[in-house]
Amino acid sequence: MSMTATQAPKTTAKSSRVLRSIGFVAMPLLVVIWSLVDLTLGKELVEWIPYLASGFSMNILITICAVTLGTTAGVLLGLMQLAPYWFVRLPAQIYVQIFRNAPALVLIFATTYIFPFEIVVAGNYLPFPDWVKAVIGLAILSSAYIAEITRGAVLSIPTTQWEATKGLGFSRLQALRYVILPQCVRRSLPPWMNVASSMAMGTSLASLVGVHELMHAATDASTAVRRLDFTIIAYVVVMAAFFTLCYPIARLTRRLEQRFNAG
Amino acid sequence: MSASTDSAIVKLENVHLSFGQTQVLKGIDLTINKGDAVSIIGPSGSGKSTILRCINALVTPQSGKITVAGTRVDQLTKESERIQLRKRVGIVFQQYNLFPHLTVLDNIVLAPTRILGADKTATVKLARELLEKVRLSEKADAYPGQLSGGQQQRVAIARALAMKPELVLFDEVTSALDPETVGEVLWVIRDLIRDGMTSILVTHEMRFAEEISDTVVFTENGKIVDYGPPQQIFHSTDNPRIRQFVGGLSGGGRGAVRDGEGI
């Protein structure tokens, strides 16, 4: 994470430096110093770190899967909302309006209980793990957000661009693919990153339906150790971990925004 | 518009068009021969641009016959057929409408390679030749946002020519430019007409129209009031309305052209 703070305007550089030092310096430092002062605490923490790390890898996995799935579906839904035929447009509009306004936790609970715990494919019983259900829940939410981002981006392209493609003999789909969507990518990256980072934070909700992720792991650990100071330190570790997951996304967003403001 | 109909590349017969309640074209008859340069002049709102848009099927008239390069444009029912026509008829717009996410070279290369399936290497070579023709060779790798209005418009002309059109429509191509850059665009169009490109121009540049046109058409209120060689329209017409329009403009040069038109 080598930040080129020199490129950013002064105030942003300053605030991001403060933020970065809290996330990457203050929180880890607190954990390390506390562990050294009370070595019994440090010993417990070292023992539990691999368990917490295995939980955190689940958060990363869910984030990546949900954002990938949500983006793919969202772009498609966004374009469907702009289709000239009502039977394409209407289902997409209904989907987006329903799920855009649903809380993430509700969707995760819904997918957990709606989908079976295993599925039968050609006589074989395949497990349908809870984390996949959480992925679907978050993907549904992010797809609805991203559909709106895509729709907004396409509509923000001046109609003269469509006219120019028409004059050159582009079909509607060719115009979308070669001229309109490439311009949309630039415009919709910052809001897309917002969705991505809120999905990253939303993965912690999966602990509530029993997915073994970081929050779940921290709760397990604190129940097992039964020490107040350990519980506090464990959740500081959780915070620091989420920070390292979201900070790069937020950072990248800001940098892209700056670039587009300049260009 | 003498000569036989055999050499006619564009033929409009009794074309009527309205947008909602507004009648825009009220019976247009116009024949344009291959290799001709035709200027359409007249007050704003007289239907000049709409005539151009009929020719490449960007709008469809309610009645009348339109024949362009052997195609009955008014009988085209499918969008795919209109697209086929537009590949053969170039159009240059007032606002240039370049693709801002692509370099100058890519703006020119995009349509021939993606839409016509032309060979990439050959098209790049052609694009460089065209850039030389419009005197912008050194700007091949620049982005539209880095160019002046006049430069962008010349790129737009090169982009239209890269499709190797059978005729080119110029829709008030200098109206959005500042007076200093109008000249460089007109220079390019003049070259093109000398090379024998069939060109139809909607223009407010009276002196230019007089200099380069084979035929000048004067429209008002959706009708063609008169047409003929520039000499006749600009200097020896009997029609008092044309004399008033032309006389009010040509006297004071460019500045007067602008004021008189109330752009």
Coordinates of C-alpha atoms in Angstrom, one line a residue:
Chain A
M1 CA 0.0 0.0 0.0
S2 CA 2.3 2.8 -1.1
M3 CA 0.1 5.8 -1.3
T4 CA 1.0 8.6 -3.6
A5 CA -0.2 11.2 -1.2
T6 CA 1.7 13.9 -3.1
Q7 CA -0.7 13.7 -6.0
A8 CA -3.8 14.3 -3.8
P9 CA -4.9 17.7 -2.7
K10 CA -3.6 18.7 0.7
T11 CA -6.7 18.3 2.9
T12 CA -7.6 14.8 1.4
A13 CA -4.0 13.7 1.8
K14 CA -4.0 14.8 5.4
S15 CA -7.3 13.2 6.4
S16 CA -6.4 10.0 4.6
R17 CA -3.1 9.9 6.4
V18 CA -4.9 10.2 9.7
L19 CA -7.3 7.5 8.7
R20 CA -4.5 5.2 7.5
S21 CA -2.5 5.7 10.7
I22 CA -5.5 4.8 12.8
G23 CA -6.2 1.7 10.8
F24 CA -2.7 0.4 10.0
V25 CA -0.8 1.8 13.0
A26 CA -2.9 2.7 16.0
M27 CA -5.1 -0.4 16.1
P28 CA -2.3 -3.0 15.5
L29 CA -0.1 -1.1 18.0
L30 CA -2.8 -1.2 20.7
V31 CA -3.1 -5.0 20.1
V32 CA 0.7 -5.6 20.3
I33 CA 1.4 -3.4 23.3
W34 CA -1.5 -4.8 25.3
S35 CA -0.4 -8.4 24.5
L36 CA 3.2 -7.6 25.6
V37 CA 2.0 -5.9 28.9
D38 CA -0.1 -8.9 29.8
L39 CA 1.7 -11.9 28.3
T40 CA -1.2 -14.3 29.2
L41 CA -3.4 -12.2 27.0
G42 CA -0.8 -12.3 24.2
K43 CA -0.6 -16.0 24.4
E44 CA -4.3 -16.5 24.1
L45 CA -4.4 -14.1 21.1
V46 CA -1.5 -15.9 19.3
E47 CA -3.4 -19.1 19.8
W48 CA -6.6 -17.7 18.4
I49 CA -5.2 -15.7 15.5
P50 CA -5.2 -18.6 13.0
Y51 CA -8.8 -19.2 13.8
L52 CA -9.7 -15.6 13.3
A53 CA -7.7 -15.6 10.0
S54 CA -9.7 -18.5 8.7
G55 CA -12.8 -16.6 9.5
F56 CA -11.5 -13.5 7.7
S57 CA -10.7 -15.5 4.6
M58 CA -14.4 -16.3 4.4
N59 CA -15.2 -12.5 4.5
I60 CA -12.9 -12.0 1.6
L61 CA -14.3 -14.9 -0.3
I62 CA -17.9 -13.7 0.2
T63 CA -17.0 -10.2 -0.8
I64 CA -15.3 -11.2 -4.0
C65 CA -18.1 -13.6 -5.0
A66 CA -21.0 -11.3 -4.1
V67 CA -19.5 -8.3 -5.8
T68 CA -18.6 -10.2 -9.0
L69 CA -22.0 -11.8 -9.2
G70 CA -23.8 -8.6 -8.2
T71 CA -21.9 -6.6 -10.8
T72 CA -22.6 -9.0 -13.7
A73 CA -26.3 -9.3 -12.8
G74 CA -26.5 -5.6 -12.0
V75 CA -25.1 -4.4 -15.3
L76 CA -27.5 -6.7 -17.2
L77 CA -30.5 -5.6 -15.1
G78 CA -29.5 -1.9 -15.6
L79 CA -29.5 -2.4 -19.4
M80 CA -32.7 -4.3 -19.3
Q81 CA -34.3 -1.4 -17.5
L82 CA -33.5 0.7 -20.6
A83 CA -34.7 -1.9 -23.1
P84 CA -37.2 -0.7 -25.7
Y85 CA -39.6 -3.6 -24.9
W86 CA -41.8 -3.5 -21.9
F87 CA -41.6 -7.3 -21.2
V88 CA -37.8 -6.9 -20.8
R89 CA -38.0 -3.6 -19.0
L90 CA -40.7 -4.3 -16.5
P91 CA -39.3 -7.4 -14.7
A92 CA -36.0 -5.7 -14.3
Q93 CA -37.7 -2.6 -12.9
I94 CA -39.7 -4.6 -10.4
Y95 CA -36.7 -6.6 -9.3
V96 CA -34.6 -3.5 -8.7
Q97 CA -37.3 -1.6 -6.9
I98 CA -38.0 -4.5 -4.5
F99 CA -34.4 -5.4 -3.7
R100 CA -32.8 -2.0 -3.7
N101 CA -35.0 -1.2 -0.6
A102 CA -34.4 -4.4 1.3
P103 CA -32.0 -4.5 4.2
A104 CA -28.9 -6.7 3.7
L105 CA -29.7 -8.7 6.8
V106 CA -33.2 -9.5 5.7
L107 CA -31.9 -10.7 2.3
I108 CA -29.3 -12.9 4.0
F109 CA -31.9 -14.4 6.3
A110 CA -34.3 -14.9 3.4
T111 CA -31.7 -16.7 1.2
T112 CA -30.6 -18.8 4.2
Y113 CA -34.1 -20.2 4.9
I114 CA -35.5 -20.2 1.3
F115 CA -32.7 -22.3 -0.2
P116 CA -32.4 -26.0 0.9
F117 CA -29.3 -27.1 2.7
E118 CA -28.5 -29.5 -0.1
I119 CA -29.4 -29.8 -3.8
V120 CA -29.9 -32.9 -5.9
V121 CA -28.1 -32.9 -9.2
A122 CA -28.5 -36.1 -11.3
G123 CA -28.9 -38.3 -8.2
N124 CA -26.0 -36.8 -6.3
Y125 CA -26.6 -34.8 -3.1
L126 CA -24.6 -31.6 -3.2
P127 CA -24.3 -29.5 -0.1
F128 CA -25.6 -26.0 -0.4
P129 CA -23.4 -24.2 2.2
D130 CA -24.6 -21.2 4.2
W131 CA -21.8 -19.0 2.9
V132 CA -23.0 -19.5 -0.7
K133 CA -26.5 -18.4 0.5
A134 CA -24.9 -15.3 2.1
V135 CA -23.2 -14.6 -1.2
I136 CA -26.5 -14.8 -3.0
G137 CA -28.2 -12.5 -0.5
L138 CA -25.5 -9.9 -0.8
A139 CA -25.3 -10.3 -4.6
I140 CA -29.1 -9.7 -4.9
L141 CA -28.7 -6.4 -3.0
S142 CA -25.6 -5.3 -4.8
S143 CA -27.1 -6.2 -8.2
A144 CA -30.1 -3.9 -7.5
Y145 CA -27.7 -1.0 -6.6
I146 CA -25.5 -1.7 -9.5
A147 CA -28.5 -1.9 -11.9
E148 CA -29.4 1.7 -10.8
I149 CA -25.8 2.8 -11.2
T150 CA -25.6 1.4 -14.7
R151 CA -29.0 2.8 -15.7
G152 CA -28.0 6.2 -14.4
A153 CA -24.6 6.1 -16.2
V154 CA -26.1 5.1 -19.6
L155 CA -28.7 7.9 -19.3
S156 CA -26.0 10.4 -18.4
I157 CA -24.3 9.9 -21.8
P158 CA -25.5 12.8 -24.1
T159 CA -28.0 11.7 -26.7
T160 CA -25.7 13.2 -29.3
Q161 CA -23.4 10.3 -28.8
W162 CA -26.2 7.9 -29.8
E163 CA -26.9 10.1 -32.7
A164 CA -23.2 10.0 -33.8
T165 CA -23.2 6.2 -33.7
K166 CA -26.5 6.1 -35.6
G167 CA -25.1 8.3 -38.3
L168 CA -22.1 5.9 -38.7
G169 CA -24.4 2.9 -39.1
F170 CA -24.0 1.3 -35.6
S171 CA -26.9 -0.8 -34.3
R172 CA -28.2 -0.1 -30.8
L173 CA -26.3 -2.9 -29.3
Q174 CA -23.0 -2.0 -31.2
A175 CA -23.4 1.6 -29.9
L176 CA -23.8 0.3 -26.4
R177 CA -20.9 -2.0 -26.6
Y178 CA -18.3 0.2 -28.3
V179 CA -19.3 3.8 -27.4
I180 CA -21.8 4.1 -24.6
L181 CA -20.7 1.4 -22.1
P182 CA -17.0 2.3 -22.2
Q183 CA -17.9 5.8 -21.2
C184 CA -20.2 4.5 -18.5
V185 CA -17.4 2.5 -16.9
R186 CA -15.5 5.7 -16.1
R187 CA -18.5 7.4 -14.8
S188 CA -19.8 4.6 -12.6
L189 CA -16.6 3.4 -11.0
P190 CA -16.8 5.6 -7.9
P191 CA -20.4 4.6 -7.0
W192 CA -19.5 1.0 -7.9
M193 CA -16.7 1.1 -5.3
N194 CA -19.1 2.4 -2.7
V195 CA -21.3 -0.7 -3.2
A196 CA -18.3 -2.9 -3.1
S197 CA -17.1 -1.6 0.2
S198 CA -20.6 -1.7 1.8
M199 CA -20.8 -5.3 0.6
A200 CA -17.4 -6.0 2.3
M201 CA -18.8 -4.7 5.5
G202 CA -22.1 -6.5 5.0
T203 CA -20.3 -9.8 5.1
S204 CA -20.2 -9.6 8.9
L205 CA -23.9 -10.1 8.9
A206 CA -23.4 -13.6 7.6
S207 CA -22.3 -14.5 11.2
L208 CA -25.9 -14.2 12.2
V209 CA -26.9 -17.1 10.1
G210 CA -24.1 -19.3 11.2
V211 CA -21.5 -18.7 8.5
H212 CA -18.0 -19.1 9.9
E213 CA -16.6 -15.7 9.1
L214 CA -14.6 -13.2 11.2
M215 CA -17.3 -11.9 13.4
H216 CA -18.4 -15.4 14.1
A217 CA -14.9 -16.5 14.8
A218 CA -14.3 -13.6 17.2
T219 CA -17.5 -14.4 19.1
D220 CA -16.4 -18.1 19.3
A221 CA -13.0 -17.0 20.6
S222 CA -14.4 -14.7 23.3
T223 CA -16.9 -17.3 24.5
A224 CA -14.1 -19.9 24.8
V225 CA -11.6 -17.7 26.5
R226 CA -14.0 -15.8 28.8
R227 CA -11.9 -12.9 29.5
L228 CA -13.1 -9.3 29.1
D229 CA -9.7 -7.9 28.0
F230 CA -9.5 -10.7 25.4
T231 CA -13.0 -10.0 24.1
I232 CA -12.1 -6.3 23.6
I233 CA -8.8 -7.1 21.9
A234 CA -10.4 -9.7 19.6
Y235 CA -12.9 -7.2 18.3
V236 CA -10.2 -4.6 17.8
V237 CA -8.5 -7.2 15.6
V238 CA -11.9 -7.6 13.8
M239 CA -12.1 -3.8 13.2
A240 CA -8.5 -3.7 11.9
A241 CA -9.2 -6.6 9.6
F242 CA -12.3 -4.9 8.1
F243 CA -10.3 -1.7 7.7
T244 CA -7.7 -3.5 5.6
L245 CA -10.5 -4.9 3.5
C246 CA -12.4 -1.7 2.9
Y247 CA -9.6 0.9 3.0
P248 CA -8.0 0.0 -0.4
I249 CA -11.5 0.2 -2.0
A250 CA -12.2 3.6 -0.5
R251 CA -8.7 4.8 -1.4
L252 CA -9.1 3.6 -5.0
T253 CA -12.5 5.4 -5.2
R254 CA -11.0 8.7 -4.1
R255 CA -8.1 8.4 -6.5
L256 CA -10.4 7.7 -9.4
E257 CA -12.7 10.5 -8.5
Q258 CA -9.7 12.9 -8.4
R259 CA -8.6 11.6 -11.8
F260 CA -12.0 12.2 -13.4
N261 CA -12.3 15.6 -11.8
A262 CA -9.0 16.6 -13.3
G263 CA -9.8 15.1 -16.7
Chain B
M1 CA -30.6 20.3 -61.0
S2 CA -30.4 19.8 -64.6
A3 CA -29.1 16.6 -66.2
S4 CA -30.9 13.3 -66.5
T5 CA -32.3 11.4 -63.5
D6 CA -29.8 8.5 -64.2
S7 CA -27.0 10.3 -62.4
A8 CA -29.2 11.3 -59.5
I9 CA -27.9 10.0 -56.2
V10 CA -30.5 11.6 -54.1
K11 CA -34.1 12.2 -55.1
L12 CA -36.9 13.5 -52.9
E13 CA -40.4 13.7 -54.2
N14 CA -43.2 15.4 -52.4
V15 CA -41.8 14.6 -49.0
H16 CA -44.1 15.5 -46.1
L17 CA -43.0 15.2 -42.5
S18 CA -44.4 16.4 -39.2
F19 CA -43.3 16.0 -35.6
G20 CA -46.6 15.6 -33.7
Q21 CA -48.8 18.5 -34.7
T22 CA -45.9 20.5 -36.2
Q23 CA -45.5 20.2 -40.0
V24 CA -41.8 20.5 -40.7
L25 CA -41.6 19.5 -44.4
K26 CA -44.5 20.4 -46.6
G27 CA -43.8 18.8 -49.9
I28 CA -40.1 18.8 -50.7
D29 CA -38.9 17.9 -54.2
L30 CA -35.1 17.8 -54.6
T31 CA -32.8 16.0 -57.0
I32 CA -29.1 15.8 -56.4
N33 CA -26.6 14.4 -58.9
K34 CA -23.5 12.4 -58.2
G35 CA -20.5 14.6 -57.6
D36 CA -22.6 17.7 -56.9
A37 CA -22.2 20.1 -54.0
V38 CA -25.6 21.4 -52.9
S39 CA -26.1 24.0 -50.2
I40 CA -29.4 24.3 -48.4
I41 CA -29.9 27.7 -47.0
G42 CA -32.8 29.5 -45.3
P43 CA -34.0 30.8 -42.0
S44 CA -33.9 28.7 -38.8
G45 CA -36.7 26.3 -38.5
S46 CA -37.3 26.0 -42.2
G47 CA -36.6 22.3 -42.2
K48 CA -33.1 22.3 -43.6
S49 CA -31.6 19.8 -41.1
T50 CA -34.7 17.6 -41.3
I51 CA -34.1 17.2 -45.0
L52 CA -30.7 15.8 -44.3
R53 CA -32.0 13.5 -41.6
C54 CA -34.6 12.2 -44.1
I55 CA -31.8 11.3 -46.5
N56 CA -30.0 9.0 -44.1
A57 CA -33.2 7.7 -42.5
L58 CA -32.6 9.3 -39.1
V59 CA -36.2 10.4 -39.4
T60 CA -38.9 8.9 -41.6
P61 CA -41.4 11.1 -43.4
Q62 CA -45.1 10.5 -43.3
S63 CA -45.4 10.6 -47.1
G64 CA -43.4 11.1 -50.2
K65 CA -40.6 9.2 -52.1
I66 CA -37.0 9.3 -51.1
T67 CA -34.4 7.5 -53.2
V68 CA -30.8 7.5 -52.1
A69 CA -28.1 5.7 -54.2
G70 CA -30.7 3.3 -55.5
T71 CA -32.4 2.7 -52.2
R72 CA -36.1 3.6 -51.6
V73 CA -35.5 5.1 -48.1
D74 CA -39.1 5.8 -47.4
Q75 CA -39.9 2.1 -47.9
L76 CA -37.4 0.9 -45.4
T77 CA -39.3 -0.7 -42.5
K78 CA -36.5 -2.5 -40.6
E79 CA -33.9 -0.8 -38.5
S80 CA -31.3 -3.1 -40.1
E81 CA -32.1 -1.8 -43.5
R82 CA -31.8 1.8 -42.3
I83 CA -28.4 0.9 -40.8
Q84 CA -27.3 -0.5 -44.2
L85 CA -28.1 2.9 -45.8
R86 CA -26.4 4.9 -43.1
K87 CA -23.2 3.0 -43.7
R88 CA -23.2 4.5 -47.2
V89 CA -24.2 8.0 -46.3
G90 CA -21.8 10.0 -44.1
I91 CA -23.1 12.7 -41.8
V92 CA -21.3 15.4 -39.9
F93 CA -23.1 17.2 -37.0
Q94 CA -23.0 20.7 -35.7
Q95 CA -21.7 19.5 -32.3
Y96 CA -19.0 17.1 -33.8
N97 CA -20.1 14.4 -31.4
L98 CA -16.7 12.7 -31.2
F99 CA -16.3 9.8 -28.9
P100 CA -14.5 11.3 -25.8
H101 CA -13.1 8.0 -24.5
L102 CA -11.2 7.3 -27.7
T103 CA -8.2 8.9 -29.3
V104 CA -8.6 10.8 -32.5
L105 CA -7.2 7.8 -34.5
D106 CA -9.5 5.3 -32.7
N107 CA -12.5 7.6 -33.3
I108 CA -11.8 7.3 -37.0
V109 CA -10.9 3.6 -37.0
L110 CA -13.8 2.3 -34.8
A111 CA -16.7 2.3 -37.2
P112 CA -15.0 0.9 -40.3
T113 CA -13.4 -2.0 -38.3
R114 CA -16.3 -2.8 -36.0
I115 CA -19.2 -2.0 -38.3
L116 CA -17.9 -2.7 -41.8
G117 CA -15.5 -5.4 -40.6
A118 CA -12.6 -3.7 -42.5
D119 CA -9.0 -4.8 -42.0
K120 CA -7.5 -3.0 -39.0
T121 CA -4.1 -2.3 -40.5
A122 CA -5.5 -0.9 -43.7
T123 CA -8.0 1.2 -41.8
V124 CA -5.3 2.7 -39.6
K125 CA -3.4 3.6 -42.8
L126 CA -6.5 5.1 -44.3
A127 CA -7.2 7.0 -41.0
R128 CA -3.7 8.5 -41.1
E129 CA -4.2 9.6 -44.7
L130 CA -7.5 11.2 -43.8
L131 CA -5.9 13.0 -40.8
E132 CA -3.3 14.3 -43.2
K133 CA -6.0 15.5 -45.5
V134 CA -7.7 17.4 -42.7
R135 CA -4.3 18.6 -41.5
L136 CA -4.3 17.0 -38.1
S137 CA -1.7 14.2 -38.5
E138 CA 0.1 15.3 -35.3
K139 CA -3.1 14.9 -33.3
A140 CA -3.7 11.2 -34.0
D141 CA -3.1 10.2 -30.4
A142 CA -4.8 13.1 -28.7
Y143 CA -8.2 12.9 -27.1
P144 CA -11.1 14.9 -28.4
G145 CA -11.2 17.0 -25.1
Q146 CA -7.7 18.2 -25.9
L147 CA -8.7 19.7 -29.3
S148 CA -10.3 22.9 -30.3
G149 CA -13.8 23.0 -31.8
G150 CA -12.5 23.4 -35.3
Q151 CA -10.0 20.5 -34.9
Q152 CA -12.7 18.3 -33.5
Q153 CA -15.0 19.1 -36.4
R154 CA -12.2 18.1 -38.8
V155 CA -11.8 14.8 -37.0
A156 CA -15.5 14.3 -37.3
I157 CA -15.2 14.8 -41.1
A158 CA -12.4 12.4 -41.3
R159 CA -14.4 9.9 -39.2
A160 CA -17.3 10.1 -41.7
L161 CA -15.0 9.8 -44.7
A162 CA -13.4 6.6 -43.2
M163 CA -16.6 4.8 -43.9
K164 CA -16.0 5.6 -47.6
P165 CA -19.5 7.1 -48.0
E166 CA -21.1 7.7 -51.4
L167 CA -22.2 11.1 -50.2
V168 CA -21.7 13.2 -47.1
L169 CA -24.2 15.4 -45.3
F170 CA -23.0 18.4 -43.4
D171 CA -25.4 19.7 -40.9
E172 CA -24.5 23.2 -39.9
V173 CA -21.0 22.1 -39.3
T174 CA -19.6 25.5 -38.5
S175 CA -22.4 26.9 -36.5
A176 CA -20.9 25.9 -33.1
L177 CA -17.4 27.1 -33.9
D178 CA -15.8 30.4 -33.0
P179 CA -15.2 32.6 -36.0
E180 CA -11.4 32.0 -36.1
T181 CA -11.8 28.2 -36.6
V182 CA -14.6 28.3 -39.1
G183 CA -12.1 28.8 -41.9
E184 CA -10.1 25.7 -41.3
V185 CA -13.2 23.5 -41.4
L186 CA -14.5 25.2 -44.6
W187 CA -11.1 24.7 -46.1
V188 CA -11.3 20.9 -45.6
I189 CA -14.9 20.8 -47.0
R190 CA -13.7 22.8 -50.0
D191 CA -11.0 20.3 -50.7
L192 CA -13.4 17.4 -50.4
I193 CA -15.8 19.0 -52.9
R194 CA -13.0 19.6 -55.3
D195 CA -12.1 15.9 -55.1
G196 CA -15.6 15.2 -56.3
M197 CA -17.4 14.1 -53.2
T198 CA -21.1 14.4 -53.4
S199 CA -21.9 16.8 -50.6
I200 CA -25.1 18.3 -49.2
L201 CA -24.6 21.1 -46.8
V202 CA -27.0 22.9 -44.5
T203 CA -25.1 26.1 -43.9
H204 CA -25.3 29.7 -42.8
E205 CA -22.0 30.5 -44.5
M206 CA -23.4 32.3 -47.5
R207 CA -20.1 33.3 -49.1
F208 CA -18.9 29.8 -48.7
A209 CA -22.1 28.4 -50.2
E210 CA -21.8 30.7 -53.1
E211 CA -18.2 29.7 -53.7
I212 CA -18.4 25.9 -53.6
S213 CA -22.0 25.0 -54.5
D214 CA -23.2 23.7 -57.8
T215 CA -26.7 24.3 -56.6
V216 CA -28.1 26.4 -53.8
V217 CA -31.5 25.6 -52.4
F218 CA -33.5 28.1 -50.4
T219 CA -36.0 26.7 -48.0
E220 CA -38.6 28.4 -45.9
N221 CA -41.5 27.1 -43.8
G222 CA -40.9 23.5 -44.9
K223 CA -40.9 24.2 -48.6
I224 CA -38.3 24.8 -51.2
V225 CA -38.8 28.4 -52.3
D226 CA -36.3 28.3 -55.1
Y227 CA -33.1 26.6 -56.2
G228 CA -30.5 27.1 -58.9
P229 CA -26.9 28.0 -59.5
P230 CA -25.4 30.2 -56.7
Q231 CA -25.1 33.1 -59.1
Q232 CA -28.9 33.0 -59.7
I233 CA -29.9 32.6 -56.0
F234 CA -27.5 35.1 -54.6
H235 CA -27.5 37.8 -57.3
S236 CA -30.3 37.5 -59.9
T237 CA -33.3 36.0 -58.2
D238 CA -36.7 37.5 -58.8
N239 CA -38.0 36.3 -55.5
P240 CA -38.2 39.2 -53.0
R241 CA -38.0 36.9 -50.0
I242 CA -34.7 35.4 -51.1
R243 CA -33.3 38.8 -52.1
Q244 CA -34.2 40.1 -48.6
F245 CA -32.6 37.0 -46.9
V246 CA -29.5 37.0 -48.9
G247 CA -29.1 40.7 -49.2
G248 CA -29.5 41.2 -45.5
L249 CA -26.7 38.7 -44.9
S250 CA -24.0 39.0 -47.6
G251 CA -23.4 42.7 -47.3
G252 CA -21.7 42.7 -43.9
G253 CA -19.6 39.5 -44.2
R254 CA -19.4 36.9 -41.5
G255 CA -20.5 39.0 -38.6
A256 CA -23.6 40.0 -40.4
V257 CA -24.3 36.4 -41.2
R258 CA -24.4 35.5 -37.6
D259 CA -26.5 38.5 -36.5
G260 CA -28.9 38.1 -39.3
E261 CA -29.5 34.5 -38.4
G262 CA -30.0 35.2 -34.8
I263 CA -28.0 32.1 -33.7

